Amino acid sequence: MTSRINTNFTLIPNQKYRRSNRRSCYLSKAFDSDSQPLSTLGNFKALPLEIFQIILKYLTGLLFKRCTLLLPTKERLKYIHKILAEVSCFKFSGCAAPIQCLGLPCYGMFLQTLTAGWDELECHRVYNFLCELTNLSRKMQTVVCSKPGSARKLELRIRLFCRNVLLDHWTHRSDSAFWLTRILKPWPMVNQARLLYIIFGPISPQDGQVVWQKMVEGPTDESSLKGLADAIKLLYDADTKEWTADDVISLVDELSVVPREWLLENNARLLILSGNNICFTFMASKAVNGRATELARLIVFLALVCEKELYCMDWVVKMMQKVCKVFSTPMERNNFLQSVANAFACIIMEMMQLVMSGEYSYRDEDDRSFLNLFHLVHAQANFHKEVLYLTMNTLST
């Protein structure tokens, strides 16, 4: 009996088979060519940086983290660096236009994804690895030991690397405080203040470089001080033994003479932006250390800033009242209050003499001096009005 061929199934057409055969040959050749030494990124080497940023944000960071899970930290970092080093914009000085470049922010997001959930010891190793890789400590030493502004391009590179890679991508303040501590703590206090100014201080809108004379030449605005104030609050609120209240207050004190002594108005504005706790602790420190005259002048400029910015003047009066309790004897307290009254009178006279002297060669400078005097006279009036309110309310109760 002749056997019958089952024709119930569909035969594969010969043409389709040949096409698939050619495809398999092509793939085999492609795999053979891949076995040759190629760039780590292969066909992705020319991938636009914007697309690479999206990939890092949504996939690659986590994928790298999982793929290297069983490797020691140092080996994981070496492996990742080998891949990222193919893109020059991920290097410390790799991009010719660093301000507009997305490379370092990409690197920062990748680092945040990689180290999320790691303990502090492992993150210490990451920081040490990055310092070794970029020679960051040596670069920092160069700028803190040089005259401010003498290495402007290096200052800018350090600022961008620290902000974009190490500091700006964390959702929890404790993480930001950890990395900022790693940057600052190896250095003496005076160098910590210099680094803090480089990383968070005011910059030029034209070229992004640090403006060193901003706090020295004249009154500045809130935007120039906000970054510094936020960094100080971050360290003050850090739940760690590495930063005591005294450490932060000493840092603020050092910062106020970088690169030279600030105008007291700018110092007062920084304290207001830093919040009540830091402002009071700073003022109480001066009271305890016998610097009542400095403290009295600071009260005047706190009142001036509140007048200019339309803040509540009773805040200054209540802060002064709180500081008065720090003095150990009634005589010290009364002497301090007398110093505040004298400070208002002296500073008004100083500003009046400046206006009347006509030293400025430009009309706008003269107008600013007069306006400053105008604000200070109103600040004194409103300050004493709040003192009278407080006194009368106390008597009525």
Coordinates of C-alpha atoms in Angstrom, one line a residue:
M1 CA 0.0 0.0 0.0
T2 CA 1.4 3.2 -1.1
S3 CA 1.8 5.7 1.8
R4 CA 0.1 9.1 1.4
I5 CA 1.7 12.4 2.1
N6 CA -0.2 14.5 4.6
T7 CA -0.9 17.8 2.8
N8 CA -3.1 19.3 5.5
F9 CA -0.3 21.7 6.6
T10 CA 1.0 24.6 4.6
L11 CA 4.3 24.2 2.9
I12 CA 6.8 27.1 3.3
P13 CA 7.4 28.7 -0.1
N14 CA 10.9 28.3 -1.4
Q15 CA 11.3 32.0 -2.1
K16 CA 10.5 32.8 1.6
Y17 CA 13.0 30.2 2.7
R18 CA 15.7 31.7 0.5
R19 CA 15.0 35.2 1.8
S20 CA 15.3 34.0 5.4
N21 CA 18.4 32.2 4.5
R22 CA 20.0 35.3 3.2
R23 CA 19.0 37.1 6.4
S24 CA 20.6 34.5 8.5
C25 CA 23.8 34.8 6.4
Y26 CA 23.7 38.6 6.9
L27 CA 23.3 38.2 10.7
S28 CA 26.1 35.7 10.9
K29 CA 28.4 38.1 9.1
A30 CA 27.2 40.9 11.4
F31 CA 28.0 38.8 14.5
D32 CA 31.4 37.9 13.0
S33 CA 32.2 41.6 12.5
D34 CA 31.1 42.3 16.1
S35 CA 33.7 39.9 17.3
Q36 CA 36.3 42.4 16.1
P37 CA 37.5 45.2 18.5
L38 CA 34.9 48.0 18.3
S39 CA 33.9 51.0 20.4
T40 CA 32.1 50.0 23.6
L41 CA 29.1 52.0 22.5
G42 CA 29.1 50.5 18.9
N43 CA 26.4 52.1 16.7
F44 CA 25.3 54.2 19.7
K45 CA 28.5 56.2 19.6
A46 CA 26.9 58.9 17.4
L47 CA 23.7 58.9 19.4
P48 CA 22.5 62.5 20.1
L49 CA 23.1 63.5 23.7
E50 CA 19.5 64.5 24.2
I51 CA 18.4 61.0 23.3
F52 CA 21.1 59.4 25.5
Q53 CA 19.8 61.5 28.4
I54 CA 16.3 60.0 28.0
I55 CA 17.7 56.5 27.8
L56 CA 19.8 57.1 31.0
K57 CA 16.8 58.5 32.8
Y58 CA 14.3 55.8 32.0
L59 CA 16.3 52.6 31.3
T60 CA 20.1 52.4 31.2
G61 CA 20.9 53.6 34.7
L62 CA 18.8 51.0 36.3
L63 CA 19.8 48.4 33.8
F64 CA 23.5 49.0 34.5
K65 CA 22.8 48.9 38.2
R66 CA 21.2 45.4 37.8
C67 CA 23.7 44.1 35.4
T68 CA 26.6 44.9 37.7
L69 CA 24.9 44.0 40.9
L70 CA 27.3 41.2 41.9
L71 CA 30.5 43.1 41.2
P72 CA 32.4 44.9 43.9
T73 CA 31.8 48.7 43.9
K74 CA 35.1 49.6 42.4
E75 CA 34.7 47.1 39.6
R76 CA 31.2 48.4 38.9
L77 CA 32.5 51.9 38.7
K78 CA 35.3 51.0 36.4
Y79 CA 33.0 49.2 34.1
I80 CA 30.5 52.1 33.9
H81 CA 33.3 54.6 33.5
K82 CA 34.6 52.6 30.5
I83 CA 31.3 52.9 28.8
L84 CA 30.6 56.6 29.7
A85 CA 34.2 57.7 28.8
E86 CA 33.3 57.2 25.2
V87 CA 31.3 60.4 25.4
S88 CA 33.6 63.4 25.9
C89 CA 30.8 65.5 27.4
F90 CA 30.8 63.2 30.4
K91 CA 34.4 64.2 31.2
F92 CA 35.3 66.9 33.7
S93 CA 36.7 69.2 31.0
G94 CA 35.5 67.3 27.9
C95 CA 33.0 69.8 26.5
A96 CA 33.9 73.0 24.8
A97 CA 30.6 74.6 25.8
P98 CA 30.0 73.3 29.3
I99 CA 27.3 75.7 30.3
Q100 CA 24.9 74.7 27.5
C101 CA 26.0 71.0 27.5
L102 CA 23.7 68.3 28.9
G103 CA 26.5 65.9 29.4
L104 CA 27.2 66.5 33.1
P105 CA 23.5 66.6 34.1
C106 CA 23.1 63.3 32.3
Y107 CA 26.1 61.9 34.3
G108 CA 24.5 63.2 37.5
M109 CA 21.1 61.5 36.8
F110 CA 22.9 58.3 36.0
L111 CA 24.9 58.5 39.2
Q112 CA 21.8 59.1 41.2
T113 CA 20.1 56.1 39.7
L114 CA 23.1 53.9 40.3
T115 CA 23.7 54.8 43.9
A116 CA 20.1 55.1 45.1
G117 CA 19.7 52.8 48.1
W118 CA 23.5 52.4 48.7
D119 CA 24.8 52.8 52.2
E120 CA 27.2 55.7 53.1
L121 CA 30.3 53.5 52.9
E122 CA 29.7 52.6 49.3
C123 CA 28.9 56.2 48.4
H124 CA 32.1 57.2 50.1
R125 CA 33.9 54.9 47.7
V126 CA 32.0 56.4 44.7
Y127 CA 33.1 59.9 45.7
N128 CA 36.7 58.8 46.2
F129 CA 36.6 57.1 42.8
L130 CA 35.3 60.2 41.1
C131 CA 37.9 62.3 42.8
E132 CA 40.6 60.0 41.6
L133 CA 39.2 59.8 38.1
T134 CA 38.8 63.6 37.6
N135 CA 41.7 64.7 39.9
L136 CA 39.0 66.8 41.6
S137 CA 40.9 67.3 44.9
R138 CA 43.9 68.7 43.1
K139 CA 41.8 71.0 41.0
M140 CA 40.0 72.3 44.2
Q141 CA 43.3 72.9 45.8
T142 CA 44.4 75.0 42.9
V143 CA 41.4 77.3 43.1
V144 CA 41.3 77.7 46.9
C145 CA 45.0 78.5 47.1
S146 CA 44.9 81.0 44.2
K147 CA 43.7 84.5 44.2
P148 CA 39.9 84.5 43.7
G149 CA 39.1 84.8 40.0
S150 CA 42.6 84.0 38.8
A151 CA 41.5 80.6 37.5
R152 CA 38.0 81.5 36.3
K153 CA 37.6 78.6 33.8
L154 CA 38.6 76.0 36.4
E155 CA 36.3 77.6 39.0
L156 CA 33.5 77.2 36.4
R157 CA 34.3 73.6 35.7
I158 CA 34.4 72.8 39.4
R159 CA 31.0 74.5 39.9
L160 CA 29.4 72.7 37.0
F161 CA 30.8 69.3 38.0
C162 CA 29.8 69.6 41.6
R163 CA 26.3 70.9 40.9
N164 CA 25.4 68.9 37.9
V165 CA 27.0 65.5 38.9
L166 CA 27.1 65.4 42.7
L167 CA 24.5 67.8 44.1
D168 CA 21.5 68.8 42.0
H169 CA 19.6 65.5 41.3
W170 CA 18.8 64.2 44.7
T171 CA 15.2 64.2 45.9
H172 CA 16.0 63.9 49.6
R173 CA 17.9 66.7 51.4
S174 CA 19.9 64.2 53.4
D175 CA 21.4 62.9 50.2
S176 CA 22.4 66.3 49.0
A177 CA 23.9 67.1 52.4
F178 CA 25.9 63.9 52.3
W179 CA 27.5 64.8 48.9
L180 CA 28.1 68.4 49.9
T181 CA 29.8 67.2 53.1
R182 CA 32.1 65.0 51.0
I183 CA 33.1 68.1 49.0
L184 CA 33.7 70.4 51.9
K185 CA 34.8 68.4 54.9
P186 CA 38.4 67.5 53.7
W187 CA 39.2 71.2 53.7
P188 CA 39.9 73.8 56.5
M189 CA 37.1 76.2 57.3
V190 CA 38.5 79.0 55.3
N191 CA 38.7 76.8 52.2
Q192 CA 35.3 75.4 52.8
A193 CA 33.9 79.0 52.6
R194 CA 35.8 79.6 49.3
L195 CA 34.4 76.4 47.8
L196 CA 30.9 77.1 49.0
Y197 CA 31.1 80.5 47.2
I198 CA 32.5 78.9 44.0
I199 CA 29.7 76.3 43.9
F200 CA 26.7 78.3 45.1
G201 CA 27.7 82.0 44.8
P202 CA 26.6 84.6 42.2
I203 CA 27.6 84.1 38.6
S204 CA 27.7 86.3 35.5
P205 CA 24.7 85.9 33.2
Q206 CA 27.0 86.3 30.2
D207 CA 29.6 83.6 30.7
G208 CA 28.5 81.8 33.9
Q209 CA 31.7 82.6 35.8
V210 CA 31.8 83.3 39.5
V211 CA 31.4 87.0 40.3
W212 CA 33.7 87.5 43.3
Q213 CA 33.1 91.2 44.0
K214 CA 29.3 91.0 44.1
M215 CA 29.1 91.1 47.9
V216 CA 31.8 93.7 48.3
E217 CA 30.9 96.4 45.8
G218 CA 27.3 97.1 46.6
P219 CA 24.0 95.8 47.9
T220 CA 22.9 92.7 46.1
D221 CA 19.6 91.0 45.5
E222 CA 18.0 87.8 46.7
S223 CA 18.8 85.7 43.6
S224 CA 22.5 86.3 44.2
L225 CA 22.4 84.9 47.7
K226 CA 19.7 82.2 47.5
G227 CA 22.1 79.4 46.5
L228 CA 24.4 80.1 49.4
A229 CA 21.5 80.4 51.8
D230 CA 20.0 77.1 50.7
A231 CA 23.4 75.4 51.0
I232 CA 23.9 76.7 54.6
K233 CA 20.4 75.6 55.6
L234 CA 21.1 72.2 54.1
L235 CA 24.2 71.8 56.3
Y236 CA 22.5 73.2 59.4
D237 CA 19.5 70.8 59.0
A238 CA 21.7 67.8 58.2
D239 CA 21.1 65.0 60.7
T240 CA 24.8 64.2 61.1
K241 CA 27.5 64.6 63.6
E242 CA 29.8 66.0 60.9
W243 CA 28.1 69.4 61.1
T244 CA 27.4 71.0 64.5
A245 CA 25.6 74.4 64.8
D246 CA 28.9 76.0 65.7
D247 CA 30.5 74.5 62.5
V248 CA 27.8 76.1 60.3
I249 CA 27.9 79.5 62.1
S250 CA 31.7 79.5 61.7
L251 CA 31.3 78.7 58.0
V252 CA 28.9 81.7 57.7
D253 CA 31.3 83.9 59.4
E254 CA 34.1 82.8 57.1
L255 CA 31.9 83.2 54.0
S256 CA 31.2 86.8 54.9
V257 CA 34.8 87.8 54.2
V258 CA 35.1 85.9 50.8
P259 CA 37.0 87.4 48.9
R260 CA 37.0 90.4 51.3
E261 CA 34.6 91.7 54.0
W262 CA 31.0 91.9 52.6
L263 CA 28.8 94.9 53.0
L264 CA 26.8 94.3 56.1
E265 CA 23.6 94.7 54.2
N266 CA 24.5 91.6 52.1
N267 CA 25.4 89.7 55.2
A268 CA 22.0 90.6 56.8
R269 CA 20.2 89.5 53.6
L270 CA 22.0 86.1 53.7
L271 CA 21.0 85.6 57.3
I272 CA 17.3 86.4 56.6
L273 CA 17.3 84.0 53.6
S274 CA 19.0 81.3 55.8
G275 CA 16.0 81.2 58.2
N276 CA 15.2 82.0 61.8
N277 CA 17.3 79.3 63.5
I278 CA 20.5 80.2 61.7
C279 CA 20.0 83.9 62.0
F280 CA 19.3 83.7 65.7
T281 CA 22.2 81.3 66.3
F282 CA 24.6 83.6 64.4
M283 CA 23.5 86.6 66.4
A284 CA 23.5 84.8 69.8
S285 CA 27.1 83.7 69.0
K286 CA 28.1 87.3 68.7
A287 CA 26.3 88.2 71.9
V288 CA 28.0 85.4 73.8
N289 CA 31.5 86.3 72.4
G290 CA 31.3 90.0 73.5
R291 CA 30.7 91.4 70.0
A292 CA 27.7 93.5 70.9
T293 CA 28.7 96.5 68.8
E294 CA 28.9 94.3 65.7
L295 CA 25.5 92.8 66.6
A296 CA 23.9 96.2 67.0
R297 CA 25.0 97.2 63.5
L298 CA 23.7 93.9 62.1
I299 CA 20.3 94.7 63.7
V300 CA 20.2 98.0 61.8
F301 CA 20.9 96.3 58.4
L302 CA 18.4 93.5 59.2
A303 CA 15.8 96.3 59.6
L304 CA 17.0 98.0 56.3
V305 CA 16.6 94.8 54.3
C306 CA 13.1 94.2 55.8
E307 CA 12.2 97.8 54.9
K308 CA 13.4 97.4 51.3
E309 CA 11.8 94.0 50.8
L310 CA 8.6 94.9 52.6
Y311 CA 9.1 92.1 55.2
C312 CA 7.4 92.5 58.6
M313 CA 9.5 94.8 60.8
D314 CA 8.2 93.1 63.9
W315 CA 10.4 90.1 62.9
V316 CA 13.5 92.1 63.5
V317 CA 12.2 93.4 66.9
K318 CA 11.2 90.0 68.1
M319 CA 14.6 88.6 67.0
M320 CA 16.3 91.4 68.9
Q321 CA 14.1 90.6 71.9
K322 CA 15.1 87.0 71.7
V323 CA 18.8 87.8 71.5
C324 CA 18.5 90.1 74.5
K325 CA 17.8 87.0 76.6
V326 CA 21.2 85.7 75.8
F327 CA 23.0 88.4 77.7
S328 CA 23.7 87.3 81.3
T329 CA 23.1 90.5 83.1
P330 CA 20.7 93.4 82.8
M331 CA 23.6 95.8 82.4
E332 CA 24.9 93.9 79.3
R333 CA 21.4 93.9 77.9
N334 CA 20.9 97.6 78.4
N335 CA 24.3 98.4 76.9
F336 CA 23.3 96.4 73.9
L337 CA 20.0 98.2 73.4
Q338 CA 21.9 101.5 73.7
S339 CA 24.3 100.2 71.0
V340 CA 21.4 99.5 68.7
A341 CA 20.1 103.1 69.1
N342 CA 23.6 104.5 68.5
A343 CA 24.1 102.3 65.5
F344 CA 21.0 103.6 63.8
A345 CA 22.2 107.2 64.3
C346 CA 25.8 106.5 63.2
I347 CA 24.8 104.6 60.0
I348 CA 22.3 107.3 59.0
M349 CA 25.0 109.9 59.5
E350 CA 27.5 107.8 57.4
M351 CA 25.0 107.5 54.6
M352 CA 24.1 111.2 54.7
Q353 CA 27.7 112.2 54.5
L354 CA 28.2 110.0 51.5
V355 CA 25.2 111.6 49.7
M356 CA 26.3 115.1 50.6
S357 CA 30.0 114.6 49.6
G358 CA 29.0 114.0 46.0
E359 CA 31.9 111.6 45.5
Y360 CA 30.2 109.6 42.8
S361 CA 31.0 110.5 39.2
Y362 CA 27.7 108.9 38.0
R363 CA 24.3 110.2 38.7
D364 CA 22.8 106.7 39.1
E365 CA 25.3 105.9 41.9
D366 CA 24.3 109.1 43.7
D367 CA 20.6 108.3 43.3
R368 CA 21.2 104.8 44.8
S369 CA 22.9 106.3 47.8
F370 CA 20.1 108.7 48.4
L371 CA 17.5 105.9 48.0
N372 CA 19.4 103.8 50.5
L373 CA 19.4 106.6 53.0
F374 CA 15.6 107.1 52.4
H375 CA 15.0 103.4 53.1
L376 CA 17.2 103.5 56.2
V377 CA 15.3 106.5 57.7
H378 CA 12.0 104.7 57.1
A379 CA 13.5 101.5 58.5
Q380 CA 14.4 103.3 61.7
A381 CA 10.9 104.8 62.1
N382 CA 9.2 101.4 61.5
F383 CA 11.6 99.6 63.8
H384 CA 11.0 102.0 66.7
K385 CA 7.2 101.9 66.0
E386 CA 7.3 98.1 66.5
V387 CA 9.4 98.6 69.7
L388 CA 6.7 101.0 71.0
Y389 CA 3.9 98.5 70.1
L390 CA 5.7 95.8 71.9
T391 CA 6.3 97.9 74.9
M392 CA 2.7 99.2 75.2
N393 CA 1.3 95.7 74.7
T394 CA 3.5 94.4 77.5
L395 CA 2.4 97.2 79.8
S396 CA -1.3 96.6 79.0
T397 CA -1.0 93.0 80.0

